[in-house]
Every structure is written in structure tokens, then in C-alpha cells.
CSV table of N, CA, C and O in Angstrom, one decimal:
chain,number,residue,atom,x,y,z
A,1,MET,N,-28.9,28.7,11.4
A,1,MET,CA,-28.1,28.3,11.4
A,1,MET,C,-28.2,26.5,11.3
A,1,MET,O,-29.1,26.3,12.2
A,2,GLY,N,-28.9,26.3,9.7
A,2,GLY,CA,-29.6,24.8,10.0
A,2,GLY,C,-28.7,23.2,10.3
A,2,GLY,O,-27.1,23.5,10.9
A,3,SER,N,-29.0,22.0,10.6
A,3,SER,CA,-28.1,21.0,10.4
A,3,SER,C,-27.5,20.2,10.0
A,3,SER,O,-28.0,20.3,7.9
A,4,SER,N,-26.5,19.8,10.4
A,4,SER,CA,-26.3,18.9,9.2
A,4,SER,C,-26.3,17.0,10.2
A,4,SER,O,-26.0,17.8,10.5
A,5,PHE,N,-25.6,16.3,9.1
A,5,PHE,CA,-25.8,15.2,9.6
A,5,PHE,C,-24.3,14.1,9.6
A,5,PHE,O,-23.1,15.0,8.2
A,6,ILE,N,-24.2,13.7,10.6
A,6,ILE,CA,-22.4,12.8,10.6
A,6,ILE,C,-22.8,11.7,9.5
A,6,ILE,O,-23.3,11.6,9.8
A,7,GLY,N,-21.3,12.1,9.0
A,7,GLY,CA,-21.7,10.8,7.9
A,7,GLY,C,-20.7,9.9,7.9
A,7,GLY,O,-21.0,9.0,7.4
A,8,ALA,N,-19.1,9.7,8.6
A,8,ALA,CA,-18.4,9.2,8.7
A,8,ALA,C,-18.0,9.4,10.5
A,8,ALA,O,-17.4,10.7,10.1
A,9,THR,N,-16.8,8.0,10.7
A,9,THR,CA,-16.8,8.9,11.8
A,9,THR,C,-15.0,8.2,11.7
A,9,THR,O,-15.1,6.8,11.4
A,10,ARG,N,-14.2,8.7,12.0
A,10,ARG,CA,-13.4,8.8,12.1
A,10,ARG,C,-11.9,7.6,13.8
A,10,ARG,O,-11.4,8.3,13.9
A,11,ALA,N,-11.5,6.0,13.1
A,11,ALA,CA,-11.7,5.2,14.8
A,11,ALA,C,-9.8,6.2,14.2
A,11,ALA,O,-9.6,6.0,16.0
A,12,GLY,N,-9.3,6.2,13.6
A,12,GLY,CA,-7.9,6.5,13.8
A,12,GLY,C,-7.8,7.6,14.9
A,12,GLY,O,-7.1,7.4,15.8
A,13,SER,N,-8.6,8.7,15.0
A,13,SER,CA,-8.4,10.3,15.0
A,13,SER,C,-8.8,9.7,16.7
A,13,SER,O,-8.4,10.1,17.7
A,14,SER,N,-10.0,8.6,16.5
A,14,SER,CA,-10.3,9.1,18.6
A,14,SER,C,-9.5,8.2,18.3
A,14,SER,O,-9.6,8.2,20.0
A,15,SER,N,-8.8,7.0,18.5
A,15,SER,CA,-7.8,6.6,19.8
A,15,SER,C,-7.1,7.2,20.1
A,15,SER,O,-6.5,6.5,20.9
A,16,SER,N,-6.1,7.5,18.9
A,16,SER,CA,-5.3,8.3,19.0
A,16,SER,C,-5.6,9.4,20.2
A,16,SER,O,-4.7,10.1,21.2
A,17,CYS,N,-6.8,10.2,20.4
A,17,CYS,CA,-7.8,10.7,20.9
A,17,CYS,C,-7.4,10.6,22.6
A,17,CYS,O,-6.5,10.7,22.9
A,18,ALA,N,-7.7,9.0,23.2
A,18,ALA,CA,-7.8,8.5,23.5
A,18,ALA,C,-6.6,8.4,24.1
A,18,ALA,O,-6.4,8.1,25.9
A,19,TRP,N,-5.8,7.4,23.2
A,19,TRP,CA,-4.2,7.5,24.5
A,19,TRP,C,-3.5,9.1,24.5
A,19,TRP,O,-2.8,8.7,25.8
A,20,ARG,N,-4.0,9.7,23.6
A,20,ARG,CA,-2.8,11.3,24.2
A,20,ARG,C,-3.9,12.5,25.6
A,20,ARG,O,-3.2,12.2,26.3
A,21,LEU,N,-4.9,10.8,26.0
A,21,LEU,CA,-5.6,11.6,27.3
A,21,LEU,C,-4.6,10.9,28.8
A,21,LEU,O,-5.1,10.7,29.8
A,22,GLY,N,-4.2,9.4,27.9
A,22,GLY,CA,-3.8,8.7,29.1
A,22,GLY,C,-5.2,7.0,29.1
A,22,GLY,O,-4.1,7.0,29.4
A,23,ALA,N,-4.7,6.9,28.1
A,23,ALA,CA,-5.4,5.6,28.0
A,23,ALA,C,-5.2,4.2,28.1
A,23,ALA,O,-5.3,3.6,27.4
A,24,GLY,N,-3.5,4.9,27.1
A,24,GLY,CA,-3.0,3.5,27.6
A,24,GLY,C,-1.5,4.1,26.6
A,24,GLY,O,-1.2,5.4,27.7
A,25,TRP,N,-0.8,3.4,26.6
A,25,TRP,CA,0.7,3.5,26.9
A,25,TRP,C,2.0,3.6,25.5
A,25,TRP,O,1.6,2.7,24.6
A,26,ALA,N,2.5,4.2,25.5
A,26,ALA,CA,4.1,4.1,24.6
A,26,ALA,C,5.2,3.3,24.8
A,26,ALA,O,5.4,3.0,23.5
A,27,ARG,N,5.3,2.7,25.7
A,27,ARG,CA,6.0,2.3,26.4
A,27,ARG,C,5.3,1.0,27.5
A,27,ARG,O,4.8,1.1,27.9
A,28,ALA,N,5.9,-0.5,27.7
A,28,ALA,CA,5.3,-1.1,28.5
A,28,ALA,C,5.6,-0.7,30.1
A,28,ALA,O,4.6,-0.9,31.3
A,29,ALA,N,6.4,0.3,30.7
A,29,ALA,CA,6.5,0.6,31.5
A,29,ALA,C,5.6,1.8,31.9
A,29,ALA,O,5.1,2.5,33.6
A,30,ASP,N,4.9,2.8,31.2
A,30,ASP,CA,3.9,3.9,31.9
A,30,ASP,C,2.8,2.6,31.9
A,30,ASP,O,1.7,1.9,31.5
A,31,PRO,N,1.8,4.3,33.0
A,31,PRO,CA,0.9,3.7,33.3
A,31,PRO,C,0.2,3.9,32.6
A,31,PRO,O,0.3,5.3,31.6
A,32,VAL,N,-0.9,3.3,32.7
A,32,VAL,CA,-2.3,3.4,32.5
A,32,VAL,C,-3.4,3.7,32.9
A,32,VAL,O,-3.9,3.3,34.1
A,33,VAL,N,-3.9,5.3,32.3
A,33,VAL,CA,-5.0,5.6,33.2
A,33,VAL,C,-6.4,5.5,32.4
A,33,VAL,O,-7.3,5.6,31.7
A,34,HIS,N,-7.2,4.7,33.7
A,34,HIS,CA,-8.3,3.3,32.9
A,34,HIS,C,-10.0,4.5,33.3
A,34,HIS,O,-10.4,4.2,32.5
A,35,SER,N,-9.9,5.8,33.7
A,35,SER,CA,-10.3,7.2,33.3
A,35,SER,C,-10.2,7.8,32.3
A,35,SER,O,-11.1,8.4,31.7
A,36,ALA,N,-9.0,7.1,31.7
A,36,ALA,CA,-8.5,8.3,30.5
A,36,ALA,C,-9.6,8.6,29.5
A,36,ALA,O,-9.9,6.3,28.9
A,37,GLY,N,-10.1,8.8,28.3
A,37,GLY,CA,-10.7,8.1,27.0
A,37,GLY,C,-12.0,9.0,26.5
A,37,GLY,O,-11.7,10.3,26.8
A,38,ILE,N,-12.2,8.6,26.1
A,38,ILE,CA,-12.8,9.6,25.2
A,38,ILE,C,-14.7,9.0,25.3
A,38,ILE,O,-15.0,7.8,24.3
A,39,ASP,N,-15.9,9.6,25.7
A,39,ASP,CA,-17.1,9.2,24.6
A,39,ASP,C,-18.0,10.1,23.5
A,39,ASP,O,-18.4,11.0,23.8
A,40,LEU,N,-18.2,9.0,22.5
A,40,LEU,CA,-18.9,10.4,21.6
A,40,LEU,C,-20.6,9.9,21.9
A,40,LEU,O,-21.0,9.2,22.4
A,41,ALA,N,-20.9,11.6,21.4
A,41,ALA,CA,-22.5,11.7,21.8
A,41,ALA,C,-23.3,11.5,21.1
A,41,ALA,O,-24.0,11.3,20.4
A,42,VAL,N,-21.8,11.5,19.4
A,42,VAL,CA,-22.9,11.6,17.9
A,42,VAL,C,-22.3,10.0,17.0
A,42,VAL,O,-21.6,9.3,17.4
A,43,LYS,N,-23.1,9.2,16.5
A,43,LYS,CA,-22.4,8.1,15.6
A,43,LYS,C,-23.3,8.7,13.7
A,43,LYS,O,-23.6,9.4,13.6
A,44,PRO,N,-22.6,8.4,13.1
A,44,PRO,CA,-23.0,8.1,11.5
A,44,PRO,C,-24.2,8.1,11.2
A,44,PRO,O,-24.9,7.9,11.9
A,45,GLY,N,-25.8,9.5,10.3
A,45,GLY,CA,-26.6,9.4,10.4
A,45,GLY,C,-27.2,10.5,11.4
A,45,GLY,O,-28.4,11.1,11.4
A,46,TYR,N,-26.1,10.8,12.4
A,46,TYR,CA,-26.7,11.6,13.5
A,46,TYR,C,-27.0,13.6,12.6
A,46,TYR,O,-25.9,13.4,12.6
A,47,SER,N,-27.9,14.0,13.3
A,47,SER,CA,-28.6,15.4,12.8
A,47,SER,C,-27.9,16.5,13.5
A,47,SER,O,-28.1,15.6,14.9
A,48,VAL,N,-26.8,16.7,14.1
A,48,VAL,CA,-26.3,17.9,14.5
A,48,VAL,C,-26.6,19.5,13.7
A,48,VAL,O,-27.2,19.9,12.8
A,49,ARG,N,-26.4,20.1,15.1
A,49,ARG,CA,-26.4,21.7,15.0
A,49,ARG,C,-25.3,22.3,15.5
A,49,ARG,O,-23.9,21.7,16.8
A,50,ALA,N,-25.1,23.3,15.5
A,50,ALA,CA,-23.8,25.0,15.9
A,50,ALA,C,-24.1,24.8,17.3
A,50,ALA,O,-24.8,24.7,17.6
A,51,GLY,N,-23.3,24.0,18.5
A,51,GLY,CA,-23.3,24.2,19.9
A,51,GLY,C,-23.4,22.8,20.4
A,51,GLY,O,-23.5,23.2,21.7
A,52,ASP,N,-23.9,22.2,19.4
A,52,ASP,CA,-24.0,20.1,20.1
A,52,ASP,C,-22.9,20.0,20.3
A,52,ASP,O,-21.9,20.4,20.1
A,53,LEU,N,-23.6,18.6,21.5
A,53,LEU,CA,-22.1,18.0,22.0
A,53,LEU,C,-22.2,17.1,21.5
A,53,LEU,O,-22.7,15.9,21.0
A,54,LEU,N,-20.6,16.8,20.9
A,54,LEU,CA,-20.0,15.5,19.7
A,54,LEU,C,-19.3,14.4,20.8
A,54,LEU,O,-19.6,13.1,20.1
A,55,TYR,N,-18.8,14.8,22.1
A,55,TYR,CA,-18.2,14.1,22.4
A,55,TYR,C,-17.7,14.8,23.5
A,55,TYR,O,-17.1,16.3,24.0
A,56,THR,N,-17.1,13.7,24.9
A,56,THR,CA,-17.0,14.7,26.0
A,56,THR,C,-15.3,13.2,26.9
A,56,THR,O,-15.2,12.4,26.0
A,57,LEU,N,-14.2,13.8,26.8
A,57,LEU,CA,-13.4,13.6,27.2
A,57,LEU,C,-12.4,13.7,28.5
A,57,LEU,O,-12.8,14.5,28.9
A,58,HIS,N,-11.6,12.6,29.1
A,58,HIS,CA,-11.6,12.4,29.9
A,58,HIS,C,-10.3,11.9,29.9
A,58,HIS,O,-9.4,11.1,29.7
A,59,ALA,N,-9.8,13.0,31.8
A,59,ALA,CA,-8.5,13.0,31.7
A,59,ALA,C,-7.8,13.1,33.2
A,59,ALA,O,-8.9,14.2,33.5
A,60,GLU,N,-7.0,12.7,33.8
A,60,GLU,CA,-6.3,13.4,34.5
A,60,GLU,C,-5.0,14.5,35.6
A,60,GLU,O,-5.5,14.4,36.5
A,61,ASP,N,-5.5,14.8,33.5
A,61,ASP,CA,-4.2,15.9,34.1
A,61,ASP,C,-4.5,16.8,33.4
A,61,ASP,O,-4.5,16.4,32.2
A,62,ALA,N,-5.4,17.3,33.1
A,62,ALA,CA,-5.5,18.8,32.0
A,62,ALA,C,-4.8,18.9,30.8
A,62,ALA,O,-4.8,20.1,30.6
A,63,ASP,N,-3.2,18.9,31.0
A,63,ASP,CA,-2.6,19.8,30.4
A,63,ASP,C,-2.0,18.9,29.1
A,63,ASP,O,-2.7,19.2,28.4
A,64,ARG,N,-3.6,17.3,29.6
A,64,ARG,CA,-3.4,16.2,27.9
A,64,ARG,C,-4.5,16.7,27.1
A,64,ARG,O,-4.6,15.8,26.2
A,65,PHE,N,-4.6,17.9,27.7
A,65,PHE,CA,-6.4,17.9,26.4
A,65,PHE,C,-6.4,18.7,25.4
A,65,PHE,O,-6.6,18.6,24.9
A,66,ALA,N,-5.2,19.4,24.7
A,66,ALA,CA,-4.4,20.0,24.0
A,66,ALA,C,-4.3,19.5,22.6
A,66,ALA,O,-4.1,20.0,21.9
A,67,LEU,N,-3.8,18.6,23.4
A,67,LEU,CA,-2.7,18.2,22.5
A,67,LEU,C,-3.7,16.3,21.7
A,67,LEU,O,-3.7,16.4,20.8
A,68,ALA,N,-4.9,15.8,22.8
A,68,ALA,CA,-5.8,15.4,22.8
A,68,ALA,C,-6.7,15.9,21.7
A,68,ALA,O,-7.3,14.9,20.2
A,69,LEU,N,-6.9,16.6,22.1
A,69,LEU,CA,-7.6,18.1,21.0
A,69,LEU,C,-7.6,17.8,18.7
A,69,LEU,O,-8.1,17.9,18.5
A,70,ASP,N,-5.9,18.2,19.6
A,70,ASP,CA,-5.6,18.8,18.1
A,70,ASP,C,-6.2,17.3,17.5
A,70,ASP,O,-6.0,17.3,16.2
A,71,SER,N,-5.9,16.6,18.4
A,71,SER,CA,-6.2,14.7,17.2
A,71,SER,C,-7.2,14.1,17.0
A,71,SER,O,-7.7,13.5,15.4
A,72,LEU,N,-8.8,14.9,16.9
A,72,LEU,CA,-9.4,15.2,16.2
A,72,LEU,C,-10.0,15.8,15.4
A,72,LEU,O,-11.2,15.5,14.6
A,73,ASP,N,-9.6,16.4,14.8
A,73,ASP,CA,-9.1,17.4,13.5
A,73,ASP,C,-9.3,16.2,12.5
A,73,ASP,O,-8.7,15.2,11.9
A,74,GLY,N,-10.4,16.9,11.7
A,74,GLY,CA,-11.0,15.6,10.7
A,74,GLY,C,-12.5,14.2,11.6
A,74,GLY,O,-12.1,13.4,10.5
A,75,ALA,N,-12.1,13.8,12.4
A,75,ALA,CA,-12.3,12.9,13.3
A,75,ALA,C,-13.7,12.4,12.8
A,75,ALA,O,-14.9,11.4,12.9
A,76,LEU,N,-14.0,13.8,12.7
A,76,LEU,CA,-16.0,13.4,12.3
A,76,LEU,C,-16.2,13.9,10.5
A,76,LEU,O,-15.5,15.1,10.6
A,77,GLU,N,-16.6,14.1,9.9
A,77,GLU,CA,-16.8,14.4,8.3
A,77,GLU,C,-19.2,14.4,8.6
A,77,GLU,O,-19.6,14.0,8.5
A,78,LEU,N,-18.8,15.4,7.8
A,78,LEU,CA,-20.3,15.6,7.8
A,78,LEU,C,-20.5,15.4,6.3
A,78,LEU,O,-20.0,14.9,5.2
A,79,GLY,N,-22.2,14.8,5.8
A,79,GLY,CA,-22.6,14.5,5.3
A,79,GLY,C,-24.6,15.2,4.4
A,79,GLY,O,-24.5,15.6,5.6
A,80,GLU,N,-24.5,14.5,3.7
A,80,GLU,CA,-25.9,15.0,3.3
A,80,GLU,C,-27.2,14.5,3.9
A,80,GLU,O,-26.6,13.1,4.0
A,81,PRO,N,-28.2,15.1,4.2
A,81,PRO,CA,-29.9,14.2,4.5
A,81,PRO,C,-29.7,12.5,3.8
A,81,PRO,O,-29.3,13.3,2.4
A,82,GLY,N,-30.5,11.6,4.6
A,82,GLY,CA,-30.5,10.3,3.5
A,82,GLY,C,-28.9,9.7,2.8
A,82,GLY,O,-29.0,8.9,2.2
A,83,ALA,N,-28.5,10.9,3.2
A,83,ALA,CA,-27.2,10.0,1.6
A,83,ALA,C,-26.6,8.6,2.9
A,83,ALA,O,-26.8,8.4,4.4
A,84,ALA,N,-25.4,7.8,2.2
A,84,ALA,CA,-25.4,7.6,2.7
A,84,ALA,C,-24.0,7.3,3.5
A,84,ALA,O,-23.7,8.4,3.3
A,85,VAL,N,-24.3,6.7,4.9
A,85,VAL,CA,-23.1,6.6,6.5
A,85,VAL,C,-22.3,5.7,6.8
A,85,VAL,O,-22.5,4.6,5.5
A,86,ALA,N,-20.8,5.8,6.4
A,86,ALA,CA,-20.2,4.9,7.1
A,86,ALA,C,-19.3,4.9,7.9
A,86,ALA,O,-19.8,6.3,9.2
A,87,SER,N,-18.6,3.6,8.9
A,87,SER,CA,-18.5,3.6,10.0
A,87,SER,C,-16.9,3.7,10.1
A,87,SER,O,-16.6,2.5,10.0
A,88,ARG,N,-16.3,4.6,10.2
A,88,ARG,CA,-14.5,3.7,10.3
A,88,ARG,C,-13.5,3.8,11.6
A,88,ARG,O,-12.9,3.7,12.1
A,89,PHE,N,-14.9,3.7,12.7
A,89,PHE,CA,-15.0,3.1,13.9
A,89,PHE,C,-14.6,1.3,14.2
A,89,PHE,O,-14.2,0.7,14.9
A,90,GLY,N,-15.1,0.9,13.4
A,90,GLY,CA,-15.6,-0.5,13.4
A,90,GLY,C,-16.7,-1.0,14.6
A,90,GLY,O,-16.9,-1.9,14.7
A,91,CYS,N,-17.4,0.1,14.9
A,91,CYS,CA,-18.3,-0.5,15.5
A,91,CYS,C,-19.5,0.9,15.3
A,91,CYS,O,-19.1,1.4,14.8
A,92,GLY,N,-20.5,0.5,15.5
A,92,GLY,CA,-22.0,1.7,15.1
A,92,GLY,C,-22.9,2.1,15.6
A,92,GLY,O,-23.4,2.9,14.9
């Protein structure tokens, strides 16, 4: 199988994922898990193949992973080599 290229990332998906892992709170009284979050292994323009590491999730409660993974559906857009890339992350 050939490689693809990351064309864009979506900020809303990754921030929602981090929140679902415990990195933020829904109410002011909720605890924040400072070790929870997402580390992206790829950025727009990176070449990827099936099986490549795209991100690493961190949480203190394993029950949070399934919901967090759901929020990553569509977080990365694939593009063609040499095509313009965009980051919807605000960093990059």
C-alpha cells in the first residue's frame, strides 16, 4: 500500500479528545487531570502509511479512551503530495 500525506488537522477534534480524556472540566468544580491529553505524531505535509503512529492518548481512567477516540473521527484529512496543506490547529 502506498503512502498518503496529511493535508489538514482539525483543532476541534483534538481539543474535544483532550477534554474527554480529562484535560479540562465541564463545571468549575470538576477536577482537571494534568497528565491527560493528546500528543500528535504528525502534522500537515507529513507522509503516512497504514500502521503509522498518528497520535498518543494519555488518561488516568481507561474508560475515557473509547469516547475520546470517537472525537478523533475526521481529525486528520489526507491530501496529495505537493498539495497545499492547512492546519486548523492554530499552530504548526
